[in-house]
Coordinates of C-alpha atoms in Angstrom, one line a residue:
M9 CA 70.9 -90.5 38.7
I10 CA 68.1 -88.0 39.3
L11 CA 65.6 -87.9 36.5
V12 CA 63.9 -84.5 36.1
I13 CA 60.6 -84.8 34.3
L14 CA 59.3 -81.6 32.8
L15 CA 55.5 -81.6 32.5
I16 CA 54.1 -79.3 29.9
D17 CA 50.4 -78.8 29.1
E18 CA 48.9 -79.4 25.7
V19 CA 49.1 -75.7 24.7
D20 CA 52.9 -75.5 25.1
F21 CA 53.3 -79.0 23.6
Y22 CA 51.5 -77.8 20.5
L23 CA 53.6 -74.6 20.3
I24 CA 56.8 -76.6 20.6
D25 CA 55.6 -78.9 17.8
L26 CA 54.6 -75.9 15.7
K27 CA 58.1 -74.5 16.1
S28 CA 59.5 -77.7 14.7
R29 CA 57.3 -77.4 11.7
F30 CA 58.6 -73.9 11.1
D31 CA 62.2 -75.3 11.2
K32 CA 61.4 -77.1 8.0
I33 CA 61.1 -73.9 5.9
K34 CA 63.6 -71.2 4.9
P35 CA 62.0 -68.1 6.4
N36 CA 63.2 -65.7 3.7
T37 CA 61.4 -67.8 1.0
Y38 CA 58.0 -67.5 2.6
Y39 CA 55.6 -64.8 3.7
L40 CA 52.6 -64.9 6.0
S41 CA 49.3 -64.4 4.2
Y42 CA 47.6 -62.2 6.9
S43 CA 43.8 -61.6 6.8
G44 CA 43.5 -60.1 10.3
G45 CA 41.3 -63.0 11.4
K46 CA 41.9 -65.4 14.3
D47 CA 43.8 -68.0 12.4
S48 CA 46.2 -65.8 10.5
H49 CA 46.6 -63.5 13.6
F50 CA 47.6 -66.5 15.7
L51 CA 50.4 -67.2 13.2
Y52 CA 51.3 -63.6 13.2
W53 CA 51.6 -63.8 17.1
F54 CA 53.5 -67.0 16.8
I55 CA 56.1 -65.6 14.4
K56 CA 56.5 -62.3 16.1
E57 CA 56.2 -63.1 19.8
Y58 CA 56.9 -66.8 20.1
L59 CA 59.6 -67.3 17.5
K60 CA 60.8 -63.7 17.6
R61 CA 61.4 -63.6 13.9
D62 CA 61.5 -60.6 11.7
D63 CA 62.6 -62.3 8.5
I64 CA 59.1 -63.5 7.4
K65 CA 57.2 -60.8 5.6
I66 CA 53.6 -60.2 6.7
V67 CA 51.4 -59.5 3.7
G68 CA 47.7 -58.4 3.8
V69 CA 45.1 -57.6 1.3
N70 CA 42.7 -54.7 1.5
T71 CA 39.6 -56.2 -0.2
Y72 CA 37.4 -53.1 0.6
M73 CA 35.0 -55.6 2.2
E74 CA 36.6 -56.2 5.6
H75 CA 35.1 -55.3 9.0
H76 CA 36.5 -52.1 10.3
E77 CA 38.5 -53.8 13.1
I78 CA 39.9 -56.4 10.7
R79 CA 41.0 -53.8 8.2
E80 CA 42.7 -51.8 11.0
R81 CA 44.7 -54.9 12.0
I82 CA 45.7 -55.6 8.4
F83 CA 47.2 -52.1 8.0
K84 CA 48.7 -52.1 11.5
N85 CA 50.4 -55.5 11.3
S86 CA 51.3 -56.0 7.7
D87 CA 54.7 -55.1 6.1
I88 CA 52.9 -55.0 2.7
V89 CA 49.2 -54.3 1.9
L90 CA 48.0 -55.4 -1.5
F91 CA 45.0 -54.0 -3.4
P92 CA 42.9 -55.8 -5.9
K93 CA 42.8 -54.5 -9.5
L94 CA 39.0 -54.8 -9.6
K95 CA 36.7 -53.2 -7.0
P96 CA 33.6 -55.1 -5.8
M97 CA 31.1 -53.4 -8.1
E98 CA 33.3 -54.0 -11.1
I99 CA 33.4 -57.7 -10.2
K100 CA 29.7 -57.8 -9.8
E101 CA 29.2 -56.3 -13.2
Q102 CA 31.6 -58.6 -15.0
Y103 CA 31.1 -61.9 -13.1
G104 CA 28.2 -61.7 -10.8
I105 CA 27.8 -62.1 -7.0
P106 CA 27.8 -64.9 -4.5
C107 CA 24.4 -66.4 -3.5
F108 CA 23.9 -70.0 -2.3
S109 CA 27.3 -71.6 -1.7
K110 CA 30.7 -71.7 -3.4
M111 CA 30.0 -75.1 -4.9
Q112 CA 26.5 -74.3 -6.1
D113 CA 27.5 -70.9 -7.4
D114 CA 30.3 -72.4 -9.4
I115 CA 27.8 -74.7 -11.2
I116 CA 25.4 -71.8 -11.8
D117 CA 28.3 -69.7 -13.2
R118 CA 29.2 -72.4 -15.6
Y119 CA 25.6 -72.8 -16.8
Q120 CA 25.1 -69.0 -17.1
R121 CA 28.3 -68.7 -19.2
G122 CA 26.8 -71.3 -21.6
S123 CA 28.1 -74.7 -20.4
R124 CA 25.7 -77.6 -20.9
A125 CA 28.4 -80.2 -20.2
K126 CA 27.2 -83.5 -18.7
S127 CA 29.0 -82.8 -15.4
T128 CA 27.2 -79.4 -15.1
M129 CA 23.8 -80.7 -15.9
E130 CA 24.2 -83.7 -13.5
R131 CA 24.8 -81.4 -10.7
I132 CA 21.9 -79.1 -11.6
Y133 CA 19.4 -82.0 -11.6
G134 CA 21.1 -84.0 -8.9
I135 CA 21.3 -87.3 -10.8
D136 CA 23.7 -88.7 -13.3
E137 CA 23.1 -90.8 -16.4
N138 CA 23.2 -94.0 -14.4
G139 CA 20.6 -92.8 -12.0
R140 CA 23.2 -92.1 -9.2
D141 CA 22.1 -89.6 -6.7
W142 CA 24.1 -86.4 -6.5
T143 CA 22.1 -85.0 -3.6
K144 CA 25.2 -83.7 -1.7
F145 CA 26.5 -81.8 -4.7
K146 CA 23.4 -80.6 -6.5
L147 CA 21.7 -77.3 -6.6
N148 CA 18.9 -76.6 -4.1
N149 CA 15.4 -76.3 -5.5
T150 CA 15.3 -72.5 -5.5
A151 CA 18.6 -72.2 -7.3
K152 CA 17.6 -74.9 -9.9
T153 CA 14.2 -73.4 -10.6
K154 CA 15.4 -69.8 -11.0
L155 CA 18.4 -70.9 -13.0
L156 CA 16.4 -73.0 -15.5
D157 CA 13.5 -70.5 -15.9
G158 CA 16.0 -67.6 -16.5
T159 CA 14.9 -65.5 -13.5
L160 CA 18.2 -65.9 -11.6
H161 CA 20.5 -62.9 -11.5
K162 CA 24.2 -63.2 -12.5
V163 CA 25.7 -65.5 -9.9
S164 CA 29.4 -66.4 -9.3
P165 CA 31.8 -67.3 -6.5
K166 CA 34.5 -65.2 -8.2
C167 CA 34.4 -62.4 -5.6
C168 CA 37.0 -64.2 -3.5
K169 CA 39.2 -64.9 -6.5
Y170 CA 39.5 -61.3 -7.6
L171 CA 39.4 -59.6 -4.3
K172 CA 41.7 -61.9 -2.4
K173 CA 43.4 -64.6 -4.4
E174 CA 44.5 -62.7 -7.5
P175 CA 46.4 -60.0 -5.6
V176 CA 48.4 -62.6 -3.7
R177 CA 49.0 -64.7 -6.8
L178 CA 50.5 -61.6 -8.6
F179 CA 52.6 -60.8 -5.5
E180 CA 53.9 -64.4 -5.3
K181 CA 54.8 -64.3 -9.0
E182 CA 56.7 -61.0 -8.7
S183 CA 58.4 -61.8 -5.3
G184 CA 59.1 -65.5 -5.7
L185 CA 57.8 -66.1 -2.1
K186 CA 55.5 -68.9 -1.1
P187 CA 52.6 -68.3 1.4
I188 CA 52.2 -69.4 5.0
L189 CA 48.5 -70.0 5.3
G190 CA 46.3 -70.0 8.4
I191 CA 44.1 -72.7 7.1
R192 CA 42.7 -75.4 9.4
S193 CA 41.2 -78.5 8.0
G194 CA 38.4 -78.8 10.6
E195 CA 36.7 -75.7 9.1
S196 CA 35.0 -77.7 6.3
A197 CA 34.7 -81.1 4.8
L198 CA 36.5 -79.8 1.7
R199 CA 39.4 -78.5 3.7
K200 CA 39.6 -81.7 5.7
S201 CA 40.2 -83.7 2.5
K202 CA 42.5 -81.1 0.9
Y203 CA 44.8 -80.1 3.8
T204 CA 46.2 -83.2 5.4
S205 CA 49.8 -82.1 6.0
C206 CA 51.9 -79.0 6.5
F207 CA 52.7 -78.6 2.8
T208 CA 50.5 -78.6 -0.3
K209 CA 51.8 -80.0 -3.6
S210 CA 52.9 -76.5 -4.6
M211 CA 54.8 -76.2 -1.2
K212 CA 52.4 -73.7 0.4
F213 CA 52.9 -74.0 4.1
T214 CA 49.9 -74.8 6.2
P215 CA 51.4 -75.4 9.7
I216 CA 48.1 -75.3 11.7
H217 CA 46.0 -77.5 9.4
D218 CA 45.4 -79.9 12.3
L219 CA 44.7 -77.3 15.1
S220 CA 41.3 -77.7 16.7
D221 CA 38.9 -74.9 17.7
E222 CA 39.3 -76.0 21.4
L223 CA 43.0 -75.9 21.4
M224 CA 43.1 -72.6 19.5
S225 CA 40.9 -71.1 22.2
K226 CA 43.2 -72.4 24.9
I227 CA 46.2 -70.9 23.3
Y228 CA 44.5 -67.5 22.9
D229 CA 43.4 -67.6 26.6
K230 CA 46.8 -68.7 28.0
Y231 CA 48.8 -66.1 26.1
N232 CA 46.2 -63.4 26.1
I233 CA 46.3 -62.9 22.4
E234 CA 44.1 -60.1 21.1
I235 CA 40.7 -61.0 19.7
P236 CA 38.6 -58.4 17.8
K237 CA 35.3 -57.6 19.3
V238 CA 33.5 -58.8 16.2
Y239 CA 34.3 -62.3 17.3
N240 CA 31.9 -61.9 20.2
H241 CA 29.1 -62.2 17.7
I242 CA 30.3 -64.3 14.7
C243 CA 32.7 -67.2 14.5
R244 CA 34.5 -66.3 11.3
T245 CA 35.2 -63.0 9.5
G246 CA 35.4 -62.6 5.8
C247 CA 33.8 -60.1 3.4
M248 CA 31.1 -58.1 5.2
G249 CA 27.6 -59.4 4.7
C250 CA 28.7 -62.3 2.3
P251 CA 25.6 -64.4 1.6
Y252 CA 27.7 -67.6 2.2
G253 CA 27.2 -66.9 5.9
S254 CA 23.4 -66.9 5.7
Y255 CA 22.9 -70.6 6.6
K256 CA 24.4 -69.9 10.0
H257 CA 22.7 -66.5 10.2
D258 CA 26.1 -64.8 10.3
T259 CA 25.2 -62.6 7.4
E260 CA 22.3 -61.0 9.3
K261 CA 24.4 -60.6 12.4
E262 CA 27.1 -58.8 10.4
L263 CA 24.5 -56.4 9.0
A264 CA 23.6 -55.5 12.5
L265 CA 27.3 -55.0 13.5
I266 CA 28.5 -52.7 10.7
N267 CA 27.8 -49.0 10.4
D268 CA 25.1 -47.4 8.2
T269 CA 27.4 -46.5 5.4
Q270 CA 28.9 -50.0 5.2
R271 CA 25.4 -51.6 5.5
E272 CA 24.1 -49.4 2.6
F273 CA 26.9 -50.5 0.4
V274 CA 26.7 -54.2 1.3
C275 CA 23.0 -54.3 0.8
K276 CA 23.4 -52.7 -2.7
Y277 CA 26.2 -55.0 -3.6
F278 CA 24.4 -58.2 -2.6
K279 CA 20.9 -57.0 -3.2
E280 CA 19.7 -59.6 -5.7
S281 CA 21.1 -62.5 -3.6
Y282 CA 19.7 -61.0 -0.4
D283 CA 16.2 -60.8 -2.0
I284 CA 16.3 -64.5 -2.9
L285 CA 17.6 -65.5 0.5
K286 CA 15.2 -63.2 2.3
I287 CA 18.1 -61.7 4.3
P288 CA 16.5 -58.2 4.8
E289 CA 13.6 -59.8 6.8
K290 CA 16.0 -62.0 8.8
Y291 CA 18.3 -59.1 9.5
K292 CA 15.4 -57.0 10.9
A293 CA 14.5 -59.9 13.2
I294 CA 18.0 -60.2 14.6
T295 CA 18.3 -56.4 15.0
N296 CA 15.2 -56.4 17.1
K297 CA 16.8 -58.8 19.5
D298 CA 19.5 -56.1 20.2
L299 CA 22.6 -57.9 19.1
Y300 CA 24.9 -55.4 20.6
H301 CA 24.0 -56.2 24.3

């Protein structure tokens, strides 16, 4: 008997395993939530080119805040493009804008809407009634000082909710479809604890939850999958100029990449947060380094 051993590399081994994960769903009961970014586009490529399937709808959302390249991909590759009911400036007026981080902004939002609950106050001061340190989950000194002395503008992490999550929630309710999400647990500590298998409790499908950055890059390279040029400068794409990217200086880089009209709008939208985070000064410093070359 002649044994034939087929050797496959880690890229194709992963893709074969990923195919087996897709075999667990009924395609016509799911849709791909397509943002135009690297993770969701990899799944778009996998569905269209690797699996050769046309029975999974591709659904994107035009948030009005995407980079030009990303927005083009959403309209080019999506079967359906959703639009939020509220535009960015309407969200700012009603709920406020992002500033420090999603976790901190959620605490600030609760306080500014009147909450003085024990859980809220513990995270503002960073210590509970038993003296336990909440350092990891508390507000930073600038946020705490400005919040408590009343000089902080209206802050909220609800941008994402109303620009991205709400349109797809309504689509899912009307269509009965469940989402395939390009979420990878390695992107944050919160995601690492939340996404530990291919399905969430509500049966959202997260097939690449365990895919590493290194292996993702190898797949992109081996199969020559298209990558937008914006990724030459920043690692992740979301809403243009979002302050949540400031700790990695991505916000300043994005300001240097977008056109004058986009930059004027973004700086007006996030003005109060930018002023606190001193982003205009940081942006000028990065621009002087000639980010484009």
